[in-house]
Short mmCIF file of C-alpha atoms in Angstrom, two decimals:
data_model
loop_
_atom_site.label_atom_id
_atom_site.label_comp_id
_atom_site.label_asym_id
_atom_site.label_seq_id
_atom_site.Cartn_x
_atom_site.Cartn_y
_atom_site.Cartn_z
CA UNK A 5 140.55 131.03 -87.99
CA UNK A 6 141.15 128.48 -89.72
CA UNK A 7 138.31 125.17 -89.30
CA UNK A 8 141.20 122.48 -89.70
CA UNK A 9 143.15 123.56 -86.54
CA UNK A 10 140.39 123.69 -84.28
CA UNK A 11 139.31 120.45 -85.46
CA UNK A 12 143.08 118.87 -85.33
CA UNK A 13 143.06 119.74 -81.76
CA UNK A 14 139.08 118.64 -80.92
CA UNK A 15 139.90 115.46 -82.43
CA UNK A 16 142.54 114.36 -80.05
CA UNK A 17 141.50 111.25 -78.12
CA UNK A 18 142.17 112.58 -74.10
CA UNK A 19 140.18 116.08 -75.47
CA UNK A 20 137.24 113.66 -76.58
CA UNK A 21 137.33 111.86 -73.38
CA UNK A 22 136.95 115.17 -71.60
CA UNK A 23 133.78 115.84 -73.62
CA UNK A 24 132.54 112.45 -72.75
CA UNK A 25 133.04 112.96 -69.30
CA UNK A 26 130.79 115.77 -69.42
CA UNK A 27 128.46 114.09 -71.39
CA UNK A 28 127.93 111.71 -68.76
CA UNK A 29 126.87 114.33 -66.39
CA UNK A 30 124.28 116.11 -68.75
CA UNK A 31 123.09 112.63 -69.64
CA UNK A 32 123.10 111.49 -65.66
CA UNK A 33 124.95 108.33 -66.77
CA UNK A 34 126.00 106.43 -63.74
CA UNK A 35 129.93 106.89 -64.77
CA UNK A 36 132.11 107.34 -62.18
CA UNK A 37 136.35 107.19 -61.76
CA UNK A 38 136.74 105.46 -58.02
CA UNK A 39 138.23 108.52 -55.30
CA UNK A 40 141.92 107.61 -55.19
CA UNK A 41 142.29 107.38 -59.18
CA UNK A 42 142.20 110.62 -60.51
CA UNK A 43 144.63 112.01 -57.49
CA UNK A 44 147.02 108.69 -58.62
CA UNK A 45 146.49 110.20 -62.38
CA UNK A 46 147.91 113.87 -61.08
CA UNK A 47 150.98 112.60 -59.70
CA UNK A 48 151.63 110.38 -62.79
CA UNK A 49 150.60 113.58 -64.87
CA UNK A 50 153.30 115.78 -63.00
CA UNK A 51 155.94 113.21 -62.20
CA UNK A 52 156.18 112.13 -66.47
CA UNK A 53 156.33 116.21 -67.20
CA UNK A 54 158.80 116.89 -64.27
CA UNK A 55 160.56 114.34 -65.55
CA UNK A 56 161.12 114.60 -69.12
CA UNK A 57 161.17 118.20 -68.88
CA UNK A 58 164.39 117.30 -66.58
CA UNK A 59 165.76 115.20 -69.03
CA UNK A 60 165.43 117.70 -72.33
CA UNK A 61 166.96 120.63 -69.90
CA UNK A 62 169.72 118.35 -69.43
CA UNK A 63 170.09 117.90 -73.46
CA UNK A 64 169.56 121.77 -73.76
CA UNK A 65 171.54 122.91 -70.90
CA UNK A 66 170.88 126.74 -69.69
CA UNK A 67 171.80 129.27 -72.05
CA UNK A 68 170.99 133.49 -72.02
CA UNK A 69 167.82 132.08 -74.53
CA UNK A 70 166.81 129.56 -71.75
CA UNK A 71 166.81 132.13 -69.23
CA UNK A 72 165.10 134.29 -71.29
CA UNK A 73 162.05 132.38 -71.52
CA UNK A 74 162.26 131.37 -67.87
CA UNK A 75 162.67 135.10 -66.57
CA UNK A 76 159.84 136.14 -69.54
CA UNK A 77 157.41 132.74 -67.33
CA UNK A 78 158.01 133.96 -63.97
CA UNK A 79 157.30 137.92 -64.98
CA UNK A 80 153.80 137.03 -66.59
CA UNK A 81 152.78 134.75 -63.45
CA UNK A 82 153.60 138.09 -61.51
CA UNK A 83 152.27 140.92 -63.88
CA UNK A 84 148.54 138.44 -64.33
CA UNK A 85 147.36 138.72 -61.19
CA UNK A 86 148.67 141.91 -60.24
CA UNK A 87 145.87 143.33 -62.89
CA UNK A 88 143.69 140.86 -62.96
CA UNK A 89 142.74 141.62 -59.04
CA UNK A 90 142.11 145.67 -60.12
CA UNK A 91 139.36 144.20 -62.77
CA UNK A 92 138.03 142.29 -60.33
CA UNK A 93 137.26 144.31 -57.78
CA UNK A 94 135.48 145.80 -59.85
CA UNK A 95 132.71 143.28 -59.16
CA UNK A 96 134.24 141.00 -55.84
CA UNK A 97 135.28 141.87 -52.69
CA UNK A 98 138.50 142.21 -51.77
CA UNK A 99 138.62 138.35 -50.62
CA UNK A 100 137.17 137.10 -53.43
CA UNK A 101 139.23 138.83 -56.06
CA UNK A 102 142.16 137.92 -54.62
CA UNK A 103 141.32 134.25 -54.89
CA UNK A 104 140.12 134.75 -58.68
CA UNK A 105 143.02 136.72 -59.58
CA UNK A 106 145.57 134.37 -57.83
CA UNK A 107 143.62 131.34 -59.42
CA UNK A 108 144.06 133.19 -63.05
CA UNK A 109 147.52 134.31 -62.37
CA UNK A 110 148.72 130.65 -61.91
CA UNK A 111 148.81 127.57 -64.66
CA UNK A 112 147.40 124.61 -65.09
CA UNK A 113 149.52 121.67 -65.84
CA UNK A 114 146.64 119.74 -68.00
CA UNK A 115 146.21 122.68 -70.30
CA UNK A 116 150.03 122.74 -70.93
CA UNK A 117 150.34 118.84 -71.40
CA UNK A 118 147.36 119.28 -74.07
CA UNK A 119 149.27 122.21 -75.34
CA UNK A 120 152.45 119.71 -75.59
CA UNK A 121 150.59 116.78 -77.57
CA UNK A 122 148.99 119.51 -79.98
CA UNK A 123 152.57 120.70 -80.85
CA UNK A 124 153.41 117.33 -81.17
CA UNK A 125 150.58 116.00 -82.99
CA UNK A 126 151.60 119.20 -85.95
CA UNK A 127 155.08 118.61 -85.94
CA UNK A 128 155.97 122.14 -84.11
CA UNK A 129 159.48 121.89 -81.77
CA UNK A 130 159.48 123.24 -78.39
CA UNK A 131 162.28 123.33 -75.80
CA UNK A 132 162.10 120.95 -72.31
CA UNK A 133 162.87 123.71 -70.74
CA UNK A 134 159.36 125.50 -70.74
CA UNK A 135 158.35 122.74 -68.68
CA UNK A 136 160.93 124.55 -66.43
CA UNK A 137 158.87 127.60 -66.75
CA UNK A 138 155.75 126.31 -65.93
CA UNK A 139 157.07 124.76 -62.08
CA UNK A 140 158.01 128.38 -62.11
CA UNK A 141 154.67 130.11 -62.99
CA UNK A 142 152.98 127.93 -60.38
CA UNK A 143 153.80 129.57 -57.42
CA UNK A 144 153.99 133.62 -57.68
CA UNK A 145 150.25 134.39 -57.91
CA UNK A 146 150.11 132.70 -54.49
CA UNK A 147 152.14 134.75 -53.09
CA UNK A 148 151.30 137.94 -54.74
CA UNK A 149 148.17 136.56 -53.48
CA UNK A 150 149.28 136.85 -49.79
CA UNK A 151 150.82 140.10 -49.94
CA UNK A 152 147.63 141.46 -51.46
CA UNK A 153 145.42 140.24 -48.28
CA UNK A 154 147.85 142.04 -45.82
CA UNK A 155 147.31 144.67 -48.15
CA UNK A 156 144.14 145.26 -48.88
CA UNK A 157 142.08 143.46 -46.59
CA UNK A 158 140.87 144.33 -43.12
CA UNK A 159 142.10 141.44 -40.89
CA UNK A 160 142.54 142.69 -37.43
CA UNK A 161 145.77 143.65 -36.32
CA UNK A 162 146.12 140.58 -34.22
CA UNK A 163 145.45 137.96 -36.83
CA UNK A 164 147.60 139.91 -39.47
CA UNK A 165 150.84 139.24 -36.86
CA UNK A 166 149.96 135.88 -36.95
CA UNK A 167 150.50 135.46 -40.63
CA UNK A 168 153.97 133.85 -40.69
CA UNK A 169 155.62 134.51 -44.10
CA UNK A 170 157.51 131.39 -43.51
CA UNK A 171 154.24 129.58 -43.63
CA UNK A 172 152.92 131.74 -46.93
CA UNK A 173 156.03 130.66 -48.92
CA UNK A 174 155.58 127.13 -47.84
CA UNK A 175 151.89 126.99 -48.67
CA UNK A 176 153.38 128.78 -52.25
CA UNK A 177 156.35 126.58 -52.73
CA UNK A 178 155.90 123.33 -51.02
CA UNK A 179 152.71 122.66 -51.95
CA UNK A 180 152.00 118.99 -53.43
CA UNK A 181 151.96 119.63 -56.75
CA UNK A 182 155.00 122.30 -56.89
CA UNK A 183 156.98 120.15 -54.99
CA UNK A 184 156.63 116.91 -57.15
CA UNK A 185 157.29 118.82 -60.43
CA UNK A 186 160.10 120.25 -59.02
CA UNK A 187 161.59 116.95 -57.32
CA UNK A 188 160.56 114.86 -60.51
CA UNK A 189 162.39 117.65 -62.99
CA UNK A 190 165.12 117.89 -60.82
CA UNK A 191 165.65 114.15 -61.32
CA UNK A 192 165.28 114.35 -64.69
CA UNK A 193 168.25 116.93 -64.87
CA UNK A 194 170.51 114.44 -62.48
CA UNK A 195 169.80 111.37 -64.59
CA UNK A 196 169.69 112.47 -68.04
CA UNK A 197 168.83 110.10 -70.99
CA UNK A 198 170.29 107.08 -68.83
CA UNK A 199 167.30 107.83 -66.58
CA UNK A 200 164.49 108.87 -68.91
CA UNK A 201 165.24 106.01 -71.03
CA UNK A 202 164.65 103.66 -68.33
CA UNK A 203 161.51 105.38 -66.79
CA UNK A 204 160.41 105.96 -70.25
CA UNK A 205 158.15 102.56 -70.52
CA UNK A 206 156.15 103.97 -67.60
CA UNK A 207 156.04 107.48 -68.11
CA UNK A 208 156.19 108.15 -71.95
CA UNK A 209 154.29 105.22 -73.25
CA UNK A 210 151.36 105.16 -71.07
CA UNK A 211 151.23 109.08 -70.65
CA UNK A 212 148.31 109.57 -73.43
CA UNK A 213 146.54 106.89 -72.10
CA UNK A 214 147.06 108.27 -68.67
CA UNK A 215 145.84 111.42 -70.24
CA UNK A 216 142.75 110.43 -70.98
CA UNK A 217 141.79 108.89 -67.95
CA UNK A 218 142.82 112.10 -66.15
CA UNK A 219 140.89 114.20 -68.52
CA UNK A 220 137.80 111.92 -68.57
CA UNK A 221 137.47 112.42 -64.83
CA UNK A 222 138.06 116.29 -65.05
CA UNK A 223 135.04 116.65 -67.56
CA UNK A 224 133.11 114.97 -64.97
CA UNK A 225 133.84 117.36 -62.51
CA UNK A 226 133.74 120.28 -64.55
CA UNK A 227 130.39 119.52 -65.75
CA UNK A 228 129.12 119.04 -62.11
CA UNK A 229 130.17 122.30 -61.64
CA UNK A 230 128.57 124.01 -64.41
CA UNK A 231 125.85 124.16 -62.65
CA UNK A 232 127.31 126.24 -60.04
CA UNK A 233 127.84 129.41 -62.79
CA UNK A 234 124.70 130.64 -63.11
CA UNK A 235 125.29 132.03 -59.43
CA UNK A 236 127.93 134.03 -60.94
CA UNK A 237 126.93 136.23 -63.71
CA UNK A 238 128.12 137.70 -66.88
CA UNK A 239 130.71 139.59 -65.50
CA UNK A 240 132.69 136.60 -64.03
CA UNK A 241 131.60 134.15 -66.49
CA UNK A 242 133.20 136.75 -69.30
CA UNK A 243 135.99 137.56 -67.74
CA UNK A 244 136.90 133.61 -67.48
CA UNK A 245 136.69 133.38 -71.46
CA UNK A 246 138.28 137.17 -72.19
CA UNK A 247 141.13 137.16 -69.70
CA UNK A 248 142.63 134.03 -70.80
CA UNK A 249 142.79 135.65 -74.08
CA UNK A 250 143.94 138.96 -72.84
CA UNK A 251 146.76 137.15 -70.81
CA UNK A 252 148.01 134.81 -74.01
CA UNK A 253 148.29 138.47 -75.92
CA UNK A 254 150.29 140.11 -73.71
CA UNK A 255 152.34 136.71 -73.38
CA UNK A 256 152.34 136.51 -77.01
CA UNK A 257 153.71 140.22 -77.93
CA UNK A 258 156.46 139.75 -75.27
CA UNK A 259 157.65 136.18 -76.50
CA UNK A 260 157.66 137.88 -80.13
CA UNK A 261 159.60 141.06 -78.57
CA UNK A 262 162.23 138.90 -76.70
CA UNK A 263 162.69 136.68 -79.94
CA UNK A 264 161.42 133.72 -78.69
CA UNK A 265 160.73 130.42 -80.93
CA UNK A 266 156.87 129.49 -82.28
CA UNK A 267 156.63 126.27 -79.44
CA UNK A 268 157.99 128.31 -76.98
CA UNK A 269 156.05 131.25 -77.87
CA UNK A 270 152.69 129.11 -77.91
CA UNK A 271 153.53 127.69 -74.67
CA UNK A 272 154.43 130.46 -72.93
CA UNK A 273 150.97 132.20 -74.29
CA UNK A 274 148.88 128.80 -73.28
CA UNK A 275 150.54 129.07 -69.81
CA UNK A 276 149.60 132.51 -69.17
CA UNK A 277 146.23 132.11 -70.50
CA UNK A 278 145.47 129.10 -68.10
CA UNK A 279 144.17 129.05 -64.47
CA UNK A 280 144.70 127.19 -61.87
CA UNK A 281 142.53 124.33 -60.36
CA UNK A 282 144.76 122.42 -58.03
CA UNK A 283 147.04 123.89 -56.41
CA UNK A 284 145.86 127.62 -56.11
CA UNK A 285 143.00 126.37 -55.13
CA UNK A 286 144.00 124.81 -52.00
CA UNK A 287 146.36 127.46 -51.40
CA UNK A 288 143.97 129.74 -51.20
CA UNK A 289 141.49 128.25 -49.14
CA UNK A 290 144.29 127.47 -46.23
CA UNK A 291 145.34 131.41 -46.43
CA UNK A 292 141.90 133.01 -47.44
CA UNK A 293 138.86 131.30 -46.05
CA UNK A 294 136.83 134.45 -46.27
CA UNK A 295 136.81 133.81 -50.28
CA UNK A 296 134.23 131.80 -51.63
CA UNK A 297 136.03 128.78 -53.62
CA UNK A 298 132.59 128.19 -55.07
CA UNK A 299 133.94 130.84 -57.25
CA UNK A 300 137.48 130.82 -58.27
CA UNK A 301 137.10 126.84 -58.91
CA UNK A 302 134.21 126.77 -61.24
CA UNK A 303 135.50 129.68 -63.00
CA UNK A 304 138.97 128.17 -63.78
CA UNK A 305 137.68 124.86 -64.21
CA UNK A 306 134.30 124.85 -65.88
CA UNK A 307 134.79 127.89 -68.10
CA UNK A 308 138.38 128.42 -68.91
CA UNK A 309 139.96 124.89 -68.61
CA UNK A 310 137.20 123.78 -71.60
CA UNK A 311 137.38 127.09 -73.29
CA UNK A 312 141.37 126.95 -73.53
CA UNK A 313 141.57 122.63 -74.95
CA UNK A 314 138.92 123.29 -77.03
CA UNK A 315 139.31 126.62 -78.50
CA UNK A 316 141.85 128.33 -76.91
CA UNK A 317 144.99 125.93 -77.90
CA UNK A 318 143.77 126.68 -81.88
CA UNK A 319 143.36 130.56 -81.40
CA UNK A 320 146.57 131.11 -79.53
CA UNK A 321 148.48 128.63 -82.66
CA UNK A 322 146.75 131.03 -85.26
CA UNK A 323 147.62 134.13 -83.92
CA UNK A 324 151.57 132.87 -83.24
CA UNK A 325 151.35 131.27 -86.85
CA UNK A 326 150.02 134.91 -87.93
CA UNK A 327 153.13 136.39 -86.03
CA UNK A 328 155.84 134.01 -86.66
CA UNK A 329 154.95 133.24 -90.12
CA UNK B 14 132.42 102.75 -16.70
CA UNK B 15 133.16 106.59 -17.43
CA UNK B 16 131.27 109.55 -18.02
CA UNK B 17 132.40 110.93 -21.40
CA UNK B 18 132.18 113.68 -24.42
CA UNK B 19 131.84 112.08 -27.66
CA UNK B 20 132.79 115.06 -29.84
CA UNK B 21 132.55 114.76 -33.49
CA UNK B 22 133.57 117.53 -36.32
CA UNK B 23 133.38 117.72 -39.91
CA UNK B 24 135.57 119.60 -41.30
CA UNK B 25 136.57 120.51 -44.79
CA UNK B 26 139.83 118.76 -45.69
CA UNK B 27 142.24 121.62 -46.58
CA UNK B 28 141.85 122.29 -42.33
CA UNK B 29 142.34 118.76 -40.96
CA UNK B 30 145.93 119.78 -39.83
CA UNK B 31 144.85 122.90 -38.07
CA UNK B 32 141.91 121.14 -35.83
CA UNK B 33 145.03 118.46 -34.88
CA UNK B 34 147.00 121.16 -34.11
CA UNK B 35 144.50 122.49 -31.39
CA UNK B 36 144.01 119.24 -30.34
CA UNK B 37 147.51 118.69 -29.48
CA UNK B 38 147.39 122.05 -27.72
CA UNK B 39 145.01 120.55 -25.49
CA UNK B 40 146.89 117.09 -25.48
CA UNK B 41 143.70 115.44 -27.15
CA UNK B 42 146.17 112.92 -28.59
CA UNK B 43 143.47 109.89 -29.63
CA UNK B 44 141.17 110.47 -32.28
CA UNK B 45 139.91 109.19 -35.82
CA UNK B 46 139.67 110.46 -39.40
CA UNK B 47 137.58 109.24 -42.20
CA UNK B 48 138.88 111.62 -45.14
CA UNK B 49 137.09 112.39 -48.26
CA UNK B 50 133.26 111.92 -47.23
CA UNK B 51 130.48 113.55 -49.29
CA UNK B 52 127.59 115.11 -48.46
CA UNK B 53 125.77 119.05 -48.23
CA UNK B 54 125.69 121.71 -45.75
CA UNK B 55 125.92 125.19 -45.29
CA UNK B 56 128.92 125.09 -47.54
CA UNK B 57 126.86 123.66 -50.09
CA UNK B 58 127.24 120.26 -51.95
CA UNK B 59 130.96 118.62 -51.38
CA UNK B 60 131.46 115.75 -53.79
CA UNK B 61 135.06 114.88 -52.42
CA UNK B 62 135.61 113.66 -56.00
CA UNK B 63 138.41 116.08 -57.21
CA UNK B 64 142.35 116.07 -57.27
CA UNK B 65 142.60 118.84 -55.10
CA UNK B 66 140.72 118.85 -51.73
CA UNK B 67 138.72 121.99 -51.68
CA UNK B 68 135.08 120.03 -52.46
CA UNK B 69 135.88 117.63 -49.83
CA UNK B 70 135.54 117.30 -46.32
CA UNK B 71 136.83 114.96 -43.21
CA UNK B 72 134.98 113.62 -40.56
CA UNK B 73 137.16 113.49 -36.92
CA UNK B 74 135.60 111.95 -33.81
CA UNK B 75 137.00 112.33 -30.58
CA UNK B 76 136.21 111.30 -26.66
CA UNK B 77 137.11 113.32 -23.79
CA UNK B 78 136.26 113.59 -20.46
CA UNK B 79 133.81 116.49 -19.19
CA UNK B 80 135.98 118.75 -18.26
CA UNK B 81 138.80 118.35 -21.19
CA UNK B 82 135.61 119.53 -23.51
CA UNK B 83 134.67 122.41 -21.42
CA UNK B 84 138.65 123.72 -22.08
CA UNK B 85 138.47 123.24 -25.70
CA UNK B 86 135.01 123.98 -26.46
CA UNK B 87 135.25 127.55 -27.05
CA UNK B 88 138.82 127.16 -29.23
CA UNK B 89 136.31 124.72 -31.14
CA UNK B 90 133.16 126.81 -31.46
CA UNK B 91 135.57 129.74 -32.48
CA UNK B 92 137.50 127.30 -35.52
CA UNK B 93 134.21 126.22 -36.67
CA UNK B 94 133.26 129.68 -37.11
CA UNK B 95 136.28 131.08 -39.10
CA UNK B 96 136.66 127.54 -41.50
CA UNK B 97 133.01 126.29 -41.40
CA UNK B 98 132.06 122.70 -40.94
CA UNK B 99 130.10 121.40 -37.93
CA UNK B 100 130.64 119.99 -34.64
CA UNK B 101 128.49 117.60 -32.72
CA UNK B 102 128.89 116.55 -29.08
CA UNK B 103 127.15 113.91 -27.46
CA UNK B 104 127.23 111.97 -23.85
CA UNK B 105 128.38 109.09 -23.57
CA UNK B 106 130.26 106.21 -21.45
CA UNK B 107 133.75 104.63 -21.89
CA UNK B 108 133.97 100.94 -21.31
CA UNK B 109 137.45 100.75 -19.18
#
């Protein structure tokens, strides 16, 4: 692979920051971000995506290519953790995998937004309306998630007939950060350019800087939870680096089957590569408290959310450069 | 002057609505919540420093008269057994 691109991508201001954040752990620098900031930087994170995704599916409008790559999103977020939770159990409970699986079989919104300002930063088009597909790839893996503990798990009859599935699709589709990208791109579609161009002071200009802030606060988490991984083992810590890749293949041979473009491709492969760390998650720890979220989190966040801005982002480009020529 | 429970219970946050829920069940309707607080227990350390809740917990304090706590404090024992966290329960006196 070629040095440049990894380095194009490394030296991106909000990826430095991310390093530096975790820097400041291994160094046991004092640096902290105050509680309230980094949940203030999510919402401005997923309100500027929601909303400019909004506003380019308005310019694009829905077409049989749109739907395409919005039916190819919502069947990888379904096939991921489907076989992702027979590998695991190869090594995890039944709780426990489910959690992973779910947590792998989701996105993460960071990962796509660095994914986003890479494109942008080599010139490479994408369409708004992958942003579409990623509110859309948020929320199966929770439910497949769900269905898989009635399945395969041994909760007592009693406590099974409790489990409302009116409750399970609002933990999977009203959750915070669903519900805000789906509001915000929503809005987006309503208003158009009238409205983008009038929110875009707020949430275009500053979204970089915004960026950075957000990511310098998630490489001092991630870092504090480094520590947590040697409890794992090779087995987990592997399959947080290999299935990533796996997952961007597959994406990758089905976006070049169903003729999709290079950005779309590359985001539709960064999307399925990418785990969730905020709102699977908390999903799963309201519907499965038996699983240990001292493993799904660390995984996604300390292994896989550094592997895939660092190295990941480059690899997946290369590969779809390879492909699409 | 009344004899009273003091009954406090940290919890981690993703429950909060849950332990409400039961205490509306058992018409506990006055209580208070300091969200996001740090610390390490059997759950190991919560840092209460992430966008998502799932390292953080909430502490919930509560005061009830004897008998209220004797209703509840099996539902209790029993939620702090399937979610984790810890509750504490002390005497004490109500200034009416």
């Amino acid at each position: 692979m070629n040095i440049d691109l990894i380095m194009q991508n490394i030296l991106n201001p909000p990826i430095l920051f991310f390093f530096l954040g975790m820097l400041a752990i291994f160094f046991k620098s004092e640096l902290s971000i105050p509680q309230p900031l980094p949940k203030f930087f999510s919402l401005f994170l997923l309100i500027s995506i929601g909303l400019h995704g909004g506003y380019e599916l308005s310019k694009s409008g829905f077409d049989l290519y749109v739907f395409k790559a919005l039916l190819l999103a919502v069947f990888m977020a379904i096939l991921v953790p489907i076989y992702s939770f027979f590998i695991l159990k190869i090594k995890l409970d039944n709780y426990n995998a489910i959690a992973v699986a779910a947590t792998y079989g989701s996105i993460s919104a960071v990962t796509f937004i660095t994914g986003i300002t890479y494109l942008q930063t080599i010139g490479v088009e994408y369409g708004g309306y992958m942003i579409a597909a990623m509110t859309l790839m948020e929320s199966p893996a929770i439910v497949i998630g769900l269905v898989f503990v009635a399945l395969f798990t041994k909760k007592d009859s009693e406590e099974k007939k409790n489990t409302s599935w009116l409750e399970i699709f609002k933990e999977a589709f009203l959750n915070p950060s669903v519900f805000l990208l789906i509001g915000a791109l929503i809005i987006g579609i309503v208003t158009g350019e009238k409205g983008w161009n009038s929110m875009e002071p707020l949430f275009g200009a500053l979204f970089k800087g915004i960026l950075a802030f957000f990511l310098l606060d998630m490489g001092l988490v991630a870092a504090k939870r480094i520590y947590e991984l040697k409890k794992l083992g090779f087995f987990l810590i592997g399959f947080a680096i290999i299935m990533p890749i796996i997952n961007a293949s597959l994406a990758m041979s089905f976006a070049y089957f169903f003729d999709l473009s290079k950005g779309d491709a590359f985001l539709l492969s960064l999307l399925s590569g990418s785990a969730s760390y905020i709102a699977v998650p908390a999903a799963m720890r309201l519907s499965v408290p038996e699983a240990s979220p001292s493993i799904y989190l660390p995984l996604s966040l300390a292994v896989t959310f550094p592997f895939n801005i660092s190295l990941g982002i480059p690899l997946y480009y290369y590969f779809i450069n390879i492909l699409w020529g | 002057m009344e004899n009273m429970k003091k009954v406090e219970i940290i919890i981690e946050s993703v429950y909060i609505n849950r332990l409400l829920d039961l205490f509306k069940n058992y018409e506990i309707n006055g209580y208070t919540i300091i969200r996001d607080i740090e610390g390490c227990g059997g759950h190991g350390l919560r840092t209460a420093d992430e966008v998502t809740d799932v390292f953080s917990n909430n502490y919930i304090f509560t005061v009830c008269t004897d008998s209220k706590f004797e209703e509840i404090k099996e539902e209790i024992r029993a939620f702090t057994k399937k979610y984790g966290g810890k509750c504490i329960v002390s005497d004490s006196m109500m200034l009416l």
